[in-house]
Amino acid sequence: MKPSIFYYVLFLIFTITTQSIFNFTTTNAASAAEVVVKDSTGKKVLNDVRYHIAPVAKGGSFKLTDTIKNKKVCPFDVVHDPKDNLGGEFMFTMTYKRETYLKTSRALAIDSGVLKNNSCEKSTFWTINDYEAKAPDNLITTGGKFESEETCFKVLEYPKPTNAKVHSYMLQHCPSSCGDGPVISCFNISITSYKGVNRLSIVGGAPFEFVFHKIAK
C-alpha cells in the first residue's frame, strides 16, 4: 500500500504544479494581449474621458449629426466629415472593469454625447442594430442601451499602421462580449459610403484605421 500512496502523492504534486504553470501562462498571455491605448502625442488615453477620433488615411474626422441629406434623424448618426479636422467628442468606456486608462481588447461602449438644442430623446451610445443585415441596419448609429450586444465594441491596435510614428487603432463590434449576445466572432468596422455619406459599418472591407486626439481645454 505504501508505494501506492507514494505514487498518488507524486501524482497530486504533478497535477497541482502543472495546473499552476498553465494558469500562469494563460494569465500572462491574456495580459499580453491587452495594451494601454495612446493618443496621437503618445500619451495614455484615459478610460471614460472624451476624445476626438480621426481616420489616418482619409483625413477629416467623425462627428455626430442630427441631419442627413437635409432630413432630421433620431436617433443621431455618426458620420465622416472630410472638411472637419476636429470632429465630435466621443467617450470610450470599458464596460466590466473600471480602470484609469483605456486598454485594447476590452469590451467597451462609445458615447457620442448630446448635441446642443436637440429634441431627440434616444440614447447617444454607438449602436449597430443588426450585424447580419445590410445597410442601413449594419451602420453605426446611436440609440442603444449601455452594456448590450448592440453597443458592444473593442479597440485593437492596427495590424499594419499607415504611419509607424503614430499609434493607430481599429474598431470591432463584439455582440457576444456584452449582455446576452450570441457567441459569435467580432466584426471589423470599416468606412463605407451610404447614400453619398461616409459612415462606419460592418461591410467586410479594410478596417477603419484611426487615431485618438486629446480634446483641448
CSV table of C-alpha atoms in Angstrom, one decimal:
chain,number,residue,atom,x,y,z
A,1,MET,CA,0.0,0.0,0.0
A,2,LYS,CA,2.9,2.4,0.8
A,3,PRO,CA,4.1,2.5,-2.9
A,4,SER,CA,0.6,3.2,-4.0
A,5,ILE,CA,0.2,6.1,-1.6
A,6,PHE,CA,3.6,7.5,-2.5
A,7,TYR,CA,2.8,7.5,-6.3
A,8,TYR,CA,-0.6,9.0,-5.5
A,9,VAL,CA,1.1,11.9,-3.7
A,10,LEU,CA,3.5,12.4,-6.6
A,11,PHE,CA,0.6,12.5,-9.0
A,12,LEU,CA,-1.1,15.2,-6.9
A,13,ILE,CA,2.0,17.3,-6.8
A,14,PHE,CA,2.5,16.9,-10.6
A,15,THR,CA,-1.2,17.8,-11.2
A,16,ILE,CA,-1.1,20.9,-9.0
A,17,THR,CA,2.2,22.1,-10.4
A,18,THR,CA,1.1,21.6,-14.0
A,19,GLN,CA,-2.2,23.4,-13.4
A,20,SER,CA,-0.3,26.4,-11.7
A,21,ILE,CA,2.0,26.7,-14.7
A,22,PHE,CA,-0.9,26.6,-17.1
A,23,ASN,CA,-2.8,29.2,-15.2
A,24,PHE,CA,0.3,31.5,-15.0
A,25,THR,CA,0.9,31.1,-18.7
A,26,THR,CA,-2.7,31.7,-19.7
A,27,THR,CA,-3.0,34.8,-17.5
A,28,ASN,CA,0.2,36.3,-18.9
A,29,ALA,CA,-0.9,35.5,-22.4
A,30,ALA,CA,-4.2,37.3,-21.8
A,31,SER,CA,-2.5,40.2,-20.2
A,32,ALA,CA,0.0,40.5,-23.1
A,33,ALA,CA,-3.0,40.9,-25.5
A,34,GLU,CA,-4.1,44.0,-23.6
A,35,VAL,CA,-2.2,47.2,-24.3
A,36,VAL,CA,-2.8,50.6,-23.0
A,37,VAL,CA,-4.2,52.8,-25.8
A,38,LYS,CA,-2.2,56.0,-26.6
A,39,ASP,CA,-3.3,59.2,-28.3
A,40,SER,CA,-1.6,61.0,-31.3
A,41,THR,CA,1.0,62.5,-29.0
A,42,GLY,CA,1.9,59.2,-27.3
A,43,LYS,CA,0.1,59.9,-24.1
A,44,LYS,CA,-2.1,57.2,-22.5
A,45,VAL,CA,-5.8,57.5,-23.3
A,46,LEU,CA,-8.0,57.8,-20.2
A,47,ASN,CA,-10.9,55.5,-19.8
A,48,ASP,CA,-14.3,57.2,-19.6
A,49,VAL,CA,-13.0,60.5,-20.9
A,50,ARG,CA,-13.9,62.3,-24.2
A,51,TYR,CA,-11.6,62.3,-27.2
A,52,HIS,CA,-11.7,63.3,-30.9
A,53,ILE,CA,-11.0,60.4,-33.3
A,54,ALA,CA,-9.8,60.9,-36.9
A,55,PRO,CA,-9.1,58.4,-39.7
A,56,VAL,CA,-5.5,58.1,-40.7
A,57,ALA,CA,-5.8,57.7,-44.5
A,58,LYS,CA,-8.9,59.8,-45.4
A,59,GLY,CA,-8.3,62.8,-43.2
A,60,GLY,CA,-11.1,64.8,-41.7
A,61,SER,CA,-12.9,63.4,-38.6
A,62,PHE,CA,-16.0,61.8,-37.3
A,63,LYS,CA,-18.9,63.6,-35.7
A,64,LEU,CA,-22.5,63.2,-34.5
A,65,THR,CA,-25.2,64.6,-36.7
A,66,ASP,CA,-29.0,65.0,-36.4
A,67,THR,CA,-29.4,65.8,-40.1
A,68,ILE,CA,-28.7,63.5,-43.2
A,69,LYS,CA,-29.4,64.9,-46.6
A,70,ASN,CA,-31.4,67.8,-45.1
A,71,LYS,CA,-33.6,65.4,-43.2
A,72,LYS,CA,-33.7,65.2,-39.4
A,73,VAL,CA,-32.8,61.9,-37.9
A,74,CYS,CA,-33.4,60.5,-34.4
A,75,PRO,CA,-31.5,58.6,-33.0
A,76,PHE,CA,-28.5,60.5,-34.3
A,77,ASP,CA,-26.0,59.2,-36.8
A,78,VAL,CA,-22.2,59.1,-36.7
A,79,VAL,CA,-20.7,60.4,-40.0
A,80,HIS,CA,-17.3,61.2,-41.5
A,81,ASP,CA,-16.7,64.9,-42.4
A,82,PRO,CA,-13.7,65.2,-44.7
A,83,LYS,CA,-13.6,69.0,-44.2
A,84,ASP,CA,-13.7,68.9,-40.4
A,85,ASN,CA,-10.3,68.1,-38.7
A,86,LEU,CA,-11.7,68.5,-35.2
A,87,GLY,CA,-14.8,66.3,-35.2
A,88,GLY,CA,-17.1,65.3,-32.3
A,89,GLU,CA,-16.2,64.3,-28.8
A,90,PHE,CA,-16.6,60.6,-28.1
A,91,MET,CA,-16.2,58.8,-24.8
A,92,PHE,CA,-14.8,55.3,-24.7
A,93,THR,CA,-15.8,53.4,-21.5
A,94,MET,CA,-14.8,49.9,-20.6
A,95,THR,CA,-17.9,48.1,-19.5
A,96,TYR,CA,-16.9,45.5,-17.0
A,97,LYS,CA,-13.7,46.7,-15.2
A,98,ARG,CA,-13.1,50.3,-14.3
A,99,GLU,CA,-9.5,51.3,-14.8
A,100,THR,CA,-7.7,54.6,-15.3
A,101,TYR,CA,-6.6,54.0,-18.8
A,102,LEU,CA,-8.3,52.6,-21.8
A,103,LYS,CA,-7.0,49.2,-22.9
A,104,THR,CA,-7.2,47.2,-26.2
A,105,SER,CA,-9.2,44.0,-26.5
A,106,ARG,CA,-11.6,45.1,-23.7
A,107,ALA,CA,-15.4,45.3,-24.2
A,108,LEU,CA,-16.4,48.9,-24.2
A,109,ALA,CA,-19.2,51.3,-25.1
A,110,ILE,CA,-18.8,54.6,-27.1
A,111,ASP,CA,-20.9,57.6,-26.1
A,112,SER,CA,-21.4,60.4,-28.6
A,113,GLY,CA,-22.7,62.9,-26.1
A,114,VAL,CA,-25.8,65.1,-26.7
A,115,LEU,CA,-26.0,67.7,-29.5
A,116,LYS,CA,-26.9,71.2,-28.5
A,117,ASN,CA,-30.5,72.2,-28.9
A,118,ASN,CA,-31.6,68.7,-29.7
A,119,SER,CA,-35.1,67.3,-29.4
A,120,CYS,CA,-34.2,63.6,-29.7
A,121,GLU,CA,-34.6,61.6,-26.5
A,122,LYS,CA,-32.8,58.5,-27.7
A,123,SER,CA,-29.5,57.4,-26.0
A,124,THR,CA,-26.2,58.5,-27.5
A,125,PHE,CA,-24.3,55.2,-27.4
A,126,TRP,CA,-22.9,53.9,-30.7
A,127,THR,CA,-25.1,51.1,-31.9
A,128,ILE,CA,-25.3,48.5,-34.6
A,129,ASN,CA,-28.8,47.3,-34.8
A,130,ASP,CA,-28.2,44.1,-36.8
A,131,TYR,CA,-24.7,42.8,-37.6
A,132,GLU,CA,-26.2,40.2,-40.1
A,133,ALA,CA,-28.1,42.8,-42.1
A,134,LYS,CA,-27.2,45.2,-44.9
A,135,ALA,CA,-27.2,49.0,-44.7
A,136,PRO,CA,-28.7,50.8,-43.0
A,137,ASP,CA,-29.1,48.2,-40.2
A,138,ASN,CA,-25.3,47.4,-40.1
A,139,LEU,CA,-24.3,51.1,-39.9
A,140,ILE,CA,-23.1,52.7,-36.7
A,141,THR,CA,-25.9,54.9,-35.4
A,142,THR,CA,-26.9,55.7,-31.8
A,143,GLY,CA,-29.8,54.9,-29.5
A,144,GLY,CA,-28.6,51.6,-27.9
A,145,LYS,CA,-28.6,50.5,-24.3
A,146,PHE,CA,-25.3,50.6,-22.3
A,147,GLU,CA,-23.7,47.1,-21.9
A,148,SER,CA,-25.8,45.4,-24.5
A,149,GLU,CA,-24.9,43.4,-27.6
A,150,GLU,CA,-25.8,46.3,-29.9
A,151,THR,CA,-23.5,48.7,-28.2
A,152,CYS,CA,-20.5,46.4,-27.6
A,153,PHE,CA,-17.2,47.3,-29.2
A,154,LYS,CA,-13.5,46.8,-28.8
A,155,VAL,CA,-10.4,48.8,-29.7
A,156,LEU,CA,-7.4,47.0,-31.2
A,157,GLU,CA,-4.0,48.0,-32.3
A,158,TYR,CA,-4.0,48.4,-36.1
A,159,PRO,CA,-2.0,45.4,-37.5
A,160,LYS,CA,-0.2,47.4,-40.2
A,161,PRO,CA,-0.1,51.1,-39.4
A,162,THR,CA,-0.1,53.6,-42.2
A,163,ASN,CA,2.3,55.8,-40.2
A,164,ALA,CA,4.7,54.0,-37.9
A,165,LYS,CA,5.2,57.2,-35.9
A,166,VAL,CA,1.6,57.4,-34.8
A,167,HIS,CA,-0.4,55.0,-32.6
A,168,SER,CA,-3.3,53.9,-34.7
A,169,TYR,CA,-6.2,51.6,-33.9
A,170,MET,CA,-9.2,49.8,-35.3
A,171,LEU,CA,-12.7,49.0,-34.0
A,172,GLN,CA,-14.6,45.8,-33.8
A,173,HIS,CA,-18.2,45.2,-33.0
A,174,CYS,CA,-18.4,42.3,-30.5
A,175,PRO,CA,-22.0,41.3,-29.6
A,176,SER,CA,-21.0,38.3,-27.6
A,177,SER,CA,-18.8,40.3,-25.2
A,178,CYS,CA,-21.7,42.2,-23.6
A,179,GLY,CA,-25.2,41.4,-22.4
A,180,ASP,CA,-26.8,38.3,-23.7
A,181,GLY,CA,-25.4,38.4,-27.2
A,182,PRO,CA,-24.9,35.2,-29.1
A,183,VAL,CA,-21.5,33.5,-29.0
A,184,ILE,CA,-20.1,34.8,-32.3
A,185,SER,CA,-16.9,36.3,-33.7
A,186,CYS,CA,-16.2,40.1,-33.6
A,187,PHE,CA,-16.7,42.1,-36.8
A,188,ASN,CA,-14.3,44.7,-38.1
A,189,ILE,CA,-15.6,48.2,-38.6
A,190,SER,CA,-14.9,49.9,-41.9
A,191,ILE,CA,-15.6,53.2,-43.6
A,192,THR,CA,-18.3,52.9,-46.2
A,193,SER,CA,-20.4,55.3,-48.3
A,194,TYR,CA,-24.2,55.0,-47.8
A,195,LYS,CA,-26.4,57.3,-49.9
A,196,GLY,CA,-23.4,59.6,-50.5
A,197,VAL,CA,-22.4,60.0,-46.9
A,198,ASN,CA,-19.3,58.3,-45.4
A,199,ARG,CA,-20.3,56.1,-42.4
A,200,LEU,CA,-18.9,53.4,-40.2
A,201,SER,CA,-20.3,49.9,-40.6
A,202,ILE,CA,-19.7,46.2,-40.9
A,203,VAL,CA,-19.0,45.7,-44.6
A,204,GLY,CA,-16.1,43.4,-44.7
A,205,GLY,CA,-13.6,45.9,-46.2
A,206,ALA,CA,-10.3,47.2,-44.8
A,207,PRO,CA,-10.7,48.1,-41.1
A,208,PHE,CA,-11.2,51.7,-40.2
A,209,GLU,CA,-7.7,53.0,-39.0
A,210,PHE,CA,-7.9,55.9,-36.6
A,211,VAL,CA,-6.1,57.9,-34.0
A,212,PHE,CA,-7.1,59.4,-30.7
A,213,HIS,CA,-6.8,63.2,-30.3
A,214,LYS,CA,-7.0,64.8,-26.8
A,215,ILE,CA,-9.6,67.5,-26.5
A,216,ALA,CA,-8.0,70.9,-26.0
A,217,LYS,CA,-9.2,72.6,-22.8
